[in-house]
Amino acid sequence: MKIVLSGIEIETIKGDIAAQQDIAAVVNAANAQLRIGGGVAGALHRAAGPGLEEECRPLAPIKPGQAVITGAHNLPNKYVIHCLGPVFGVDKPEEKLLADCYRNALRIAEDSKIDSVAFPSISTGAFGYPMEDAARIAFQTIKDILPELNNARLIRFVLFDSESLEVHEQCLKEVFDA
Ligand code: ADP
């Protein structure tokens, strides 16, 4: 599904965040130490190669809601933006911290003149955030920050399975009244 608002495409697709050939910056659902880990971080670090962890080392640890940018090494992108999502029920207030991830990632992208960004569904795997709530927060945050974005042309959400895609499509429609 795709909507266009003020010249910016917001798209939801089913796929692998580590295989987004046409995207300038992919977002990592990172851990605080910016190490390889599982889920999204595992997929991105495996595809990027050990150079990514090496570049990350001096930038760690990061705090929930924070985002940092690195090169993409062997990934088919130019940059990786690493976000640490809140652990559901532990890092509070979790709604604000999750919104901070999306806001900070998009501000970094704006500052780096990045035109296309792909997000996974941050915090909804190992960190246990209910997906519908997380998706609503993600899209609402993007809606709020859109007027600040001059460089973005495409914001893509890459969901791992059909159910996650469906949840995101529903929330996208709801938040943007599409
Ligand atoms: P977190 O620790 O922030 O919860 P995870 O990486 O465990 O991050 O999971 C975040 C979401 O990304 C989950 O919904 C998970 O199903 C999904 N996911 C896992 N691997 C991939 C991948 N390769 N591409 C896209 N999404 C993925």
mmCIF file of C-alpha atoms and ligand atoms in Angstrom:
data_model
loop_
_atom_site.group_PDB
_atom_site.id
_atom_site.type_symbol
_atom_site.label_atom_id
_atom_site.label_comp_id
_atom_site.label_asym_id
_atom_site.label_seq_id
_atom_site.Cartn_x
_atom_site.Cartn_y
_atom_site.Cartn_z
ATOM 1 C CA MET A 1 0.000 0.000 0.000
ATOM 2 C CA LYS A 2 1.177 3.494 -0.797
ATOM 3 C CA ILE A 3 0.038 6.996 0.037
ATOM 4 C CA VAL A 4 1.551 10.305 -1.049
ATOM 5 C CA LEU A 5 1.507 13.378 1.168
ATOM 6 C CA SER A 6 3.222 16.690 0.371
ATOM 7 C CA GLY A 7 5.333 14.898 -2.237
ATOM 8 C CA ILE A 8 6.468 12.177 0.189
ATOM 9 C CA GLU A 9 5.524 8.562 -0.460
ATOM 10 C CA ILE A 10 4.716 6.419 2.555
ATOM 11 C CA GLU A 11 4.716 2.770 1.647
ATOM 12 C CA THR A 12 4.156 -0.561 3.392
ATOM 13 C CA ILE A 13 5.574 -3.752 1.878
ATOM 14 C CA LYS A 14 6.274 -7.332 2.928
ATOM 15 C CA GLY A 15 9.981 -8.115 2.766
ATOM 16 C CA ASP A 16 13.413 -8.260 4.342
ATOM 17 C CA ILE A 17 14.938 -5.046 5.676
ATOM 18 C CA ALA A 18 18.367 -6.321 4.609
ATOM 19 C CA ALA A 19 17.321 -6.518 0.938
ATOM 20 C CA GLN A 20 16.097 -2.994 0.124
ATOM 21 C CA GLN A 21 18.155 -2.239 -2.988
ATOM 22 C CA ASP A 22 16.494 1.046 -3.942
ATOM 23 C CA ILE A 23 16.681 2.709 -0.502
ATOM 24 C CA ALA A 24 19.396 5.124 0.686
ATOM 25 C CA ALA A 25 19.108 4.437 4.430
ATOM 26 C CA VAL A 26 17.778 1.374 6.244
ATOM 27 C CA VAL A 27 16.848 1.598 9.894
ATOM 28 C CA ASN A 28 18.137 -0.979 12.343
ATOM 29 C CA ALA A 29 16.056 -2.087 15.350
ATOM 30 C CA ALA A 30 19.299 -2.077 17.287
ATOM 31 C CA ASN A 31 20.370 -3.185 20.750
ATOM 32 C CA ALA A 32 22.060 -0.736 23.120
ATOM 33 C CA GLN A 33 25.529 -2.085 22.334
ATOM 34 C CA LEU A 34 24.941 -1.865 18.564
ATOM 35 C CA ARG A 35 26.047 -5.485 18.297
ATOM 36 C CA ILE A 36 24.898 -8.095 15.815
ATOM 37 C CA GLY A 37 22.052 -9.722 17.886
ATOM 38 C CA GLY A 38 18.977 -11.403 16.389
ATOM 39 C CA GLY A 39 15.969 -10.261 14.336
ATOM 40 C CA VAL A 40 16.498 -7.110 12.295
ATOM 41 C CA ALA A 41 19.924 -6.360 13.803
ATOM 42 C CA GLY A 42 21.102 -9.881 12.995
ATOM 43 C CA ALA A 43 19.867 -9.687 9.403
ATOM 44 C CA LEU A 44 21.432 -6.265 8.798
ATOM 45 C CA HIS A 45 24.790 -7.042 10.436
ATOM 46 C CA ARG A 46 25.089 -10.408 8.661
ATOM 47 C CA ALA A 47 24.462 -8.781 5.290
ATOM 48 C CA ALA A 48 26.657 -5.746 6.074
ATOM 49 C CA GLY A 49 29.665 -7.783 7.259
ATOM 50 C CA PRO A 50 31.915 -7.229 10.292
ATOM 51 C CA GLY A 51 32.841 -3.682 9.240
ATOM 52 C CA LEU A 52 29.456 -2.480 10.465
ATOM 53 C CA GLU A 53 30.005 -3.699 14.031
ATOM 54 C CA GLU A 54 33.447 -2.147 13.981
ATOM 55 C CA GLU A 55 32.083 1.227 12.902
ATOM 56 C CA CYS A 56 29.361 0.946 15.567
ATOM 57 C CA ARG A 57 31.685 0.205 18.489
ATOM 58 C CA PRO A 58 32.697 3.807 19.348
ATOM 59 C CA LEU A 59 29.061 4.968 19.030
ATOM 60 C CA ALA A 60 27.728 2.511 21.665
ATOM 61 C CA PRO A 61 25.961 2.340 24.024
ATOM 62 C CA ILE A 62 22.874 4.235 22.918
ATOM 63 C CA LYS A 63 19.742 4.918 24.992
ATOM 64 C CA PRO A 64 16.112 4.020 24.211
ATOM 65 C CA GLY A 65 14.718 6.512 21.697
ATOM 66 C CA GLN A 66 18.159 7.489 20.414
ATOM 67 C CA ALA A 67 19.381 7.066 16.816
ATOM 68 C CA VAL A 68 22.879 7.079 15.261
ATOM 69 C CA ILE A 69 23.997 6.800 11.653
ATOM 70 C CA THR A 70 26.760 4.708 10.043
ATOM 71 C CA GLY A 71 27.754 3.542 6.582
ATOM 72 C CA ALA A 72 26.046 0.450 5.177
ATOM 73 C CA HIS A 73 29.176 -1.600 4.314
ATOM 74 C CA ASN A 74 28.078 -4.612 2.201
ATOM 75 C CA LEU A 75 24.374 -3.786 2.371
ATOM 76 C CA PRO A 76 22.874 -2.438 -0.872
ATOM 77 C CA ASN A 77 22.286 0.968 0.803
ATOM 78 C CA LYS A 78 24.373 4.025 1.639
ATOM 79 C CA TYR A 79 23.587 4.301 5.344
ATOM 80 C CA VAL A 80 22.225 2.440 8.349
ATOM 81 C CA ILE A 81 20.364 4.449 10.994
ATOM 82 C CA HIS A 82 20.460 2.512 14.261
ATOM 83 C CA CYS A 83 17.548 3.082 16.668
ATOM 84 C CA LEU A 84 17.134 1.587 20.110
ATOM 85 C CA GLY A 85 13.431 0.971 20.712
ATOM 86 C CA PRO A 86 11.962 0.678 24.217
ATOM 87 C CA VAL A 87 11.575 -2.760 25.801
ATOM 88 C CA PHE A 88 7.815 -3.000 26.330
ATOM 89 C CA GLY A 89 6.886 -2.783 30.011
ATOM 90 C CA VAL A 90 10.438 -1.844 31.031
ATOM 91 C CA ASP A 91 11.608 1.383 29.347
ATOM 92 C CA LYS A 92 9.104 4.136 30.136
ATOM 93 C CA PRO A 93 7.253 6.079 28.905
ATOM 94 C CA GLU A 94 7.366 3.584 26.066
ATOM 95 C CA GLU A 95 5.060 5.513 23.684
ATOM 96 C CA LYS A 96 7.298 8.561 23.828
ATOM 97 C CA LEU A 97 10.483 6.506 23.506
ATOM 98 C CA LEU A 98 9.148 4.668 20.458
ATOM 99 C CA ALA A 99 8.039 7.956 18.865
ATOM 100 C CA ASP A 100 11.524 9.364 19.612
ATOM 101 C CA CYS A 101 13.047 6.540 17.529
ATOM 102 C CA TYR A 102 11.055 7.472 14.429
ATOM 103 C CA ARG A 103 11.487 11.210 14.980
ATOM 104 C CA ASN A 104 15.228 10.992 15.589
ATOM 105 C CA ALA A 105 15.796 8.615 12.665
ATOM 106 C CA LEU A 106 13.962 10.956 10.285
ATOM 107 C CA ARG A 107 15.788 14.019 11.636
ATOM 108 C CA ILE A 108 19.130 12.315 11.053
ATOM 109 C CA ALA A 109 17.994 11.392 7.544
ATOM 110 C CA GLU A 110 16.960 15.010 6.922
ATOM 111 C CA ASP A 111 20.307 16.341 8.199
ATOM 112 C CA SER A 112 22.170 13.876 5.965
ATOM 113 C CA LYS A 113 20.037 14.830 2.916
ATOM 114 C CA ILE A 114 18.733 11.270 2.579
ATOM 115 C CA ASP A 115 15.773 10.906 0.226
ATOM 116 C CA SER A 116 14.613 7.360 1.012
ATOM 117 C CA VAL A 117 14.386 5.528 4.346
ATOM 118 C CA ALA A 118 13.159 2.004 5.139
ATOM 119 C CA PHE A 119 11.975 1.144 8.651
ATOM 120 C CA PRO A 120 11.302 -2.214 10.251
ATOM 121 C CA SER A 121 8.636 -2.376 12.954
ATOM 122 C CA ILE A 122 10.862 -1.214 15.832
ATOM 123 C CA SER A 123 10.400 -2.887 19.258
ATOM 124 C CA THR A 124 7.784 -5.412 18.077
ATOM 125 C CA GLY A 125 10.059 -8.469 18.096
ATOM 126 C CA ALA A 126 12.317 -9.312 21.015
ATOM 127 C CA PHE A 127 11.266 -6.082 22.774
ATOM 128 C CA GLY A 128 7.605 -7.180 22.908
ATOM 129 C CA TYR A 129 5.731 -4.009 21.857
ATOM 130 C CA PRO A 130 2.178 -4.855 20.659
ATOM 131 C CA MET A 131 2.341 -4.317 16.903
ATOM 132 C CA GLU A 132 -0.885 -2.398 16.381
ATOM 133 C CA ASP A 133 0.029 0.162 19.045
ATOM 134 C CA ALA A 134 3.568 0.430 17.695
ATOM 135 C CA ALA A 135 2.356 0.924 14.113
ATOM 136 C CA ARG A 136 -0.062 3.669 15.173
ATOM 137 C CA ILE A 137 2.718 5.499 17.020
ATOM 138 C CA ALA A 138 5.088 5.117 14.055
ATOM 139 C CA PHE A 139 2.636 6.597 11.533
ATOM 140 C CA GLN A 140 1.405 9.344 13.862
ATOM 141 C CA THR A 141 5.007 10.419 14.509
ATOM 142 C CA ILE A 142 5.727 10.478 10.794
ATOM 143 C CA LYS A 143 2.566 12.498 10.169
ATOM 144 C CA ASP A 144 3.656 15.045 12.785
ATOM 145 C CA ILE A 145 7.207 15.405 11.444
ATOM 146 C CA LEU A 146 6.345 15.491 7.710
ATOM 147 C CA PRO A 147 6.310 19.326 7.500
ATOM 148 C CA GLU A 148 9.943 19.379 8.728
ATOM 149 C CA LEU A 149 11.177 17.045 5.989
ATOM 150 C CA ASN A 150 12.559 18.672 2.852
ATOM 151 C CA ASN A 151 14.766 15.858 1.584
ATOM 152 C CA ALA A 152 12.584 12.779 2.108
ATOM 153 C CA ARG A 153 10.781 11.396 -0.943
ATOM 154 C CA LEU A 154 10.074 7.842 0.220
ATOM 155 C CA ILE A 155 9.469 6.358 3.668
ATOM 156 C CA ARG A 156 8.988 2.595 3.480
ATOM 157 C CA PHE A 157 7.880 0.149 6.175
ATOM 158 C CA VAL A 158 9.253 -3.330 5.567
ATOM 159 C CA LEU A 159 7.205 -6.005 7.337
ATOM 160 C CA PHE A 160 8.352 -9.544 7.715
ATOM 161 C CA ASP A 161 5.029 -11.383 7.260
ATOM 162 C CA SER A 162 1.506 -10.884 5.866
ATOM 163 C CA GLU A 163 -0.087 -10.373 9.271
ATOM 164 C CA SER A 164 2.346 -7.575 10.175
ATOM 165 C CA LEU A 165 1.760 -6.009 6.772
ATOM 166 C CA GLU A 166 -2.002 -6.084 7.280
ATOM 167 C CA VAL A 167 -1.761 -4.455 10.709
ATOM 168 C CA HIS A 168 0.405 -1.682 9.259
ATOM 169 C CA GLU A 169 -1.910 -1.111 6.289
ATOM 170 C CA GLN A 170 -4.863 -0.727 8.639
ATOM 171 C CA CYS A 171 -3.027 1.748 10.856
ATOM 172 C CA LEU A 172 -1.689 3.700 7.881
ATOM 173 C CA LYS A 173 -5.267 4.136 6.603
ATOM 174 C CA GLU A 174 -6.495 5.109 10.053
ATOM 175 C CA VAL A 175 -3.781 7.662 10.855
ATOM 176 C CA PHE A 176 -3.717 9.314 7.417
ATOM 177 C CA ASP A 177 -7.442 8.971 6.804
ATOM 178 C CA ALA A 178 -6.635 7.258 3.484
HETATM 179 P P1 ADP B 1 13.210 -5.285 18.619
HETATM 180 O O1 ADP B 1 14.343 -5.830 19.444
HETATM 181 O O2 ADP B 1 13.282 -3.770 18.444
HETATM 182 O O3 ADP B 1 11.885 -5.784 19.053
HETATM 183 P P2 ADP B 1 13.441 -7.250 16.432
HETATM 184 O O4 ADP B 1 14.526 -7.260 15.414
HETATM 185 O O5 ADP B 1 13.430 -8.368 17.428
HETATM 186 O O6 ADP B 1 13.516 -5.812 17.125
HETATM 187 O O7 ADP B 1 12.035 -7.247 15.689
HETATM 188 C C1 ADP B 1 11.409 -6.089 15.156
HETATM 189 C C2 ADP B 1 10.377 -6.507 14.096
HETATM 190 O O8 ADP B 1 11.051 -6.814 12.882
HETATM 191 C C3 ADP B 1 9.563 -7.753 14.445
HETATM 192 O O9 ADP B 1 8.223 -7.490 14.092
HETATM 193 C C4 ADP B 1 10.188 -8.843 13.588
HETATM 194 O O10 ADP B 1 9.236 -9.822 13.194
HETATM 195 C C5 ADP B 1 10.636 -8.075 12.378
HETATM 196 N N1 ADP B 1 11.784 -8.634 11.624
HETATM 197 C C6 ADP B 1 12.679 -9.570 12.010
HETATM 198 N N2 ADP B 1 13.607 -9.783 11.045
HETATM 199 C C7 ADP B 1 13.291 -8.948 10.025
HETATM 200 C C8 ADP B 1 13.855 -8.680 8.729
HETATM 201 N N3 ADP B 1 14.937 -9.326 8.272
HETATM 202 N N4 ADP B 1 13.264 -7.741 7.943
HETATM 203 C C9 ADP B 1 12.159 -7.066 8.371
HETATM 204 N N5 ADP B 1 11.581 -7.268 9.577
HETATM 205 C C10 ADP B 1 12.124 -8.202 10.394
#
